[in-house]
Structure formats: structure tokens, C-alpha cells
Coordinates of C-alpha atoms in Angstrom, one line a residue:
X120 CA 0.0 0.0 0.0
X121 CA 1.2 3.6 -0.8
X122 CA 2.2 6.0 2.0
X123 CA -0.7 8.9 2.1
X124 CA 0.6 11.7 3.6
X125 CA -2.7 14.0 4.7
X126 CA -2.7 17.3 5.8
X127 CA -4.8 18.9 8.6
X128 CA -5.7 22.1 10.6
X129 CA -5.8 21.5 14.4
X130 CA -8.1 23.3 17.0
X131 CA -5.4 26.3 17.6
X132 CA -5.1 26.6 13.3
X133 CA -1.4 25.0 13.2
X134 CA -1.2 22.8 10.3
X135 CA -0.1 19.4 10.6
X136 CA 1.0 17.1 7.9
X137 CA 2.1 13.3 8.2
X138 CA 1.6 9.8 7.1
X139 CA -2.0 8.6 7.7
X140 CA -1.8 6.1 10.0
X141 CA -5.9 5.2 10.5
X142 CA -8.8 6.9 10.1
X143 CA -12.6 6.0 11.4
X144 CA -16.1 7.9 11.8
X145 CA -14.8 10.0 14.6
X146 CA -11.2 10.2 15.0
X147 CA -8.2 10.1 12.4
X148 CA -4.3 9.0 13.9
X149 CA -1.5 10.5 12.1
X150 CA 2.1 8.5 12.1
X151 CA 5.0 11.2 12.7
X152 CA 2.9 14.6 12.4
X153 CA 5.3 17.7 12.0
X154 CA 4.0 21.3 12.1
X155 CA 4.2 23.7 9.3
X156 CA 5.4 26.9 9.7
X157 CA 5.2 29.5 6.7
X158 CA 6.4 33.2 7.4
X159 CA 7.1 35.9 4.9
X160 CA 10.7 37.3 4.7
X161 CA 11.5 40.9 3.7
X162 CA 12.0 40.1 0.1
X163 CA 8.6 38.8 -0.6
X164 CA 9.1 35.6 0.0
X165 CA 8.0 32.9 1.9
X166 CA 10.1 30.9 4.7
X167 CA 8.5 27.4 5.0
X168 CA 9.7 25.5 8.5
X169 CA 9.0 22.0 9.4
X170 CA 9.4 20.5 13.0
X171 CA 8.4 17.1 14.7
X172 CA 5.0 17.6 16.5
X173 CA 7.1 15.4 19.3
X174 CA 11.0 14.9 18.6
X175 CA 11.9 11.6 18.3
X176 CA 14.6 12.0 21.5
X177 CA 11.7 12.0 23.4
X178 CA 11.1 8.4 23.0
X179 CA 12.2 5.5 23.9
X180 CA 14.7 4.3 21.0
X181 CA 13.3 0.9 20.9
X182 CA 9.7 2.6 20.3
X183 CA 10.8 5.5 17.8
X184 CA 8.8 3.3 14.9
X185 CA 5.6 3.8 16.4
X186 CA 4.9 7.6 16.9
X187 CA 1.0 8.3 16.1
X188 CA -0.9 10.8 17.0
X189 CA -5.1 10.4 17.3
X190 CA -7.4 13.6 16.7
X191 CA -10.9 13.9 16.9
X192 CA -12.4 14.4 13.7
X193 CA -14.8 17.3 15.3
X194 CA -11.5 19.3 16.6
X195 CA -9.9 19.5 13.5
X196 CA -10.3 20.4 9.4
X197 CA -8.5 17.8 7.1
X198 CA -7.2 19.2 4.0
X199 CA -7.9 16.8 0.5
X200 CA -5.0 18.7 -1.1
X201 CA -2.0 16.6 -3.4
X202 CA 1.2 17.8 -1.9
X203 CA 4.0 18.8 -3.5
X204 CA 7.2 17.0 -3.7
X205 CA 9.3 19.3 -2.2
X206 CA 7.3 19.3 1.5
X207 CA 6.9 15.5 0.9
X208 CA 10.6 15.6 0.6
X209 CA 11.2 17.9 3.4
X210 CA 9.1 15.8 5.4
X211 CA 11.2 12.4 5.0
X212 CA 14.2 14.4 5.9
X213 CA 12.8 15.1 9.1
X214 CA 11.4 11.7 9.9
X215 CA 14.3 9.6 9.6
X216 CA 15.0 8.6 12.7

């Protein structure tokens, strides 16, 4: 099966992107979430940061496979949005452990 990364806006309006893990009726669990950060520079442009929802030196190193996070469906906005390569890319960099 392919990864599907899924993107969503949480209850304070960060948006979170990851590997879909699960998803039922009510709640949807996200496999290593990161935050996205985009802030405009000077020039016009835009900065784009990404940063673990939870850093992976946090856990236990014999557990650092399993790092899902479960939301409740009515807390949160998923996005149905193909990402670009790039933040795919940017992404994996992040999440290797």
C-alpha cells in the first residue's frame, strides 16, 4: 500500500501534515505529524519550517517506529490537497529517525 501523507488544521489553526496512519467515523491518527510553519521574509518571499509535532529523542529508542498521533475528527479540518514534492521531501528528511 502507498504512503498517504494527509494534511490537517488543528483546534489552535497549526497545520499538521504526516503519514495517515488510521482513520474511522470519529477520529483520524496520524504516524509522525510535523507542524508547518510559513512566514514571509523581507523580500517577498515565503520561509516554510517544518518541526516534529514530538521529537523523536523523546522516545524510547526501541519505540521510535511507532509515533502516532489520534485527533478527533470534530476538533480539527482535514485538508484533501495533493502535496508537492518538495514538503513530501522535506518531510522524510525530518522523519528519519
Amino acid at each position: 500500500m502507498k504512503e498517504k501523507h494527509i494534511v490537517i488544521q488543528d483546534q489552535i489553526g497549526r497545520t499538521i501534515m504526516g503519514l495517515l496512519a488510521s482513520e474511522d467515523t470519529n477520529t483520524i491518527s496520524i504516524n509522525n505529524p510535523v507542524i508547518i510553519h510559513v512566514q514571509p521574509e523581507a523580500s517577498g518571499q515565503l520561509q516554510v519550517q517544518t518541526f516534529p509535532l514530538f521529537f523523536f529523542e523523546f522516545i524510547d529508542k526501541e519505540s521510535r517506529e511507532t509515533n502516532i498521533w489520534t485527533y478527533a475528527k470534530s476538533n480539527i479540518t482535514v485538508g484533501n490537497v495533493q502535496l508537492d514534492e518538495r514538503i513530501i521531501s522535506q518531510y522524510q528528511k525530518i522523519n528519519t529517525t
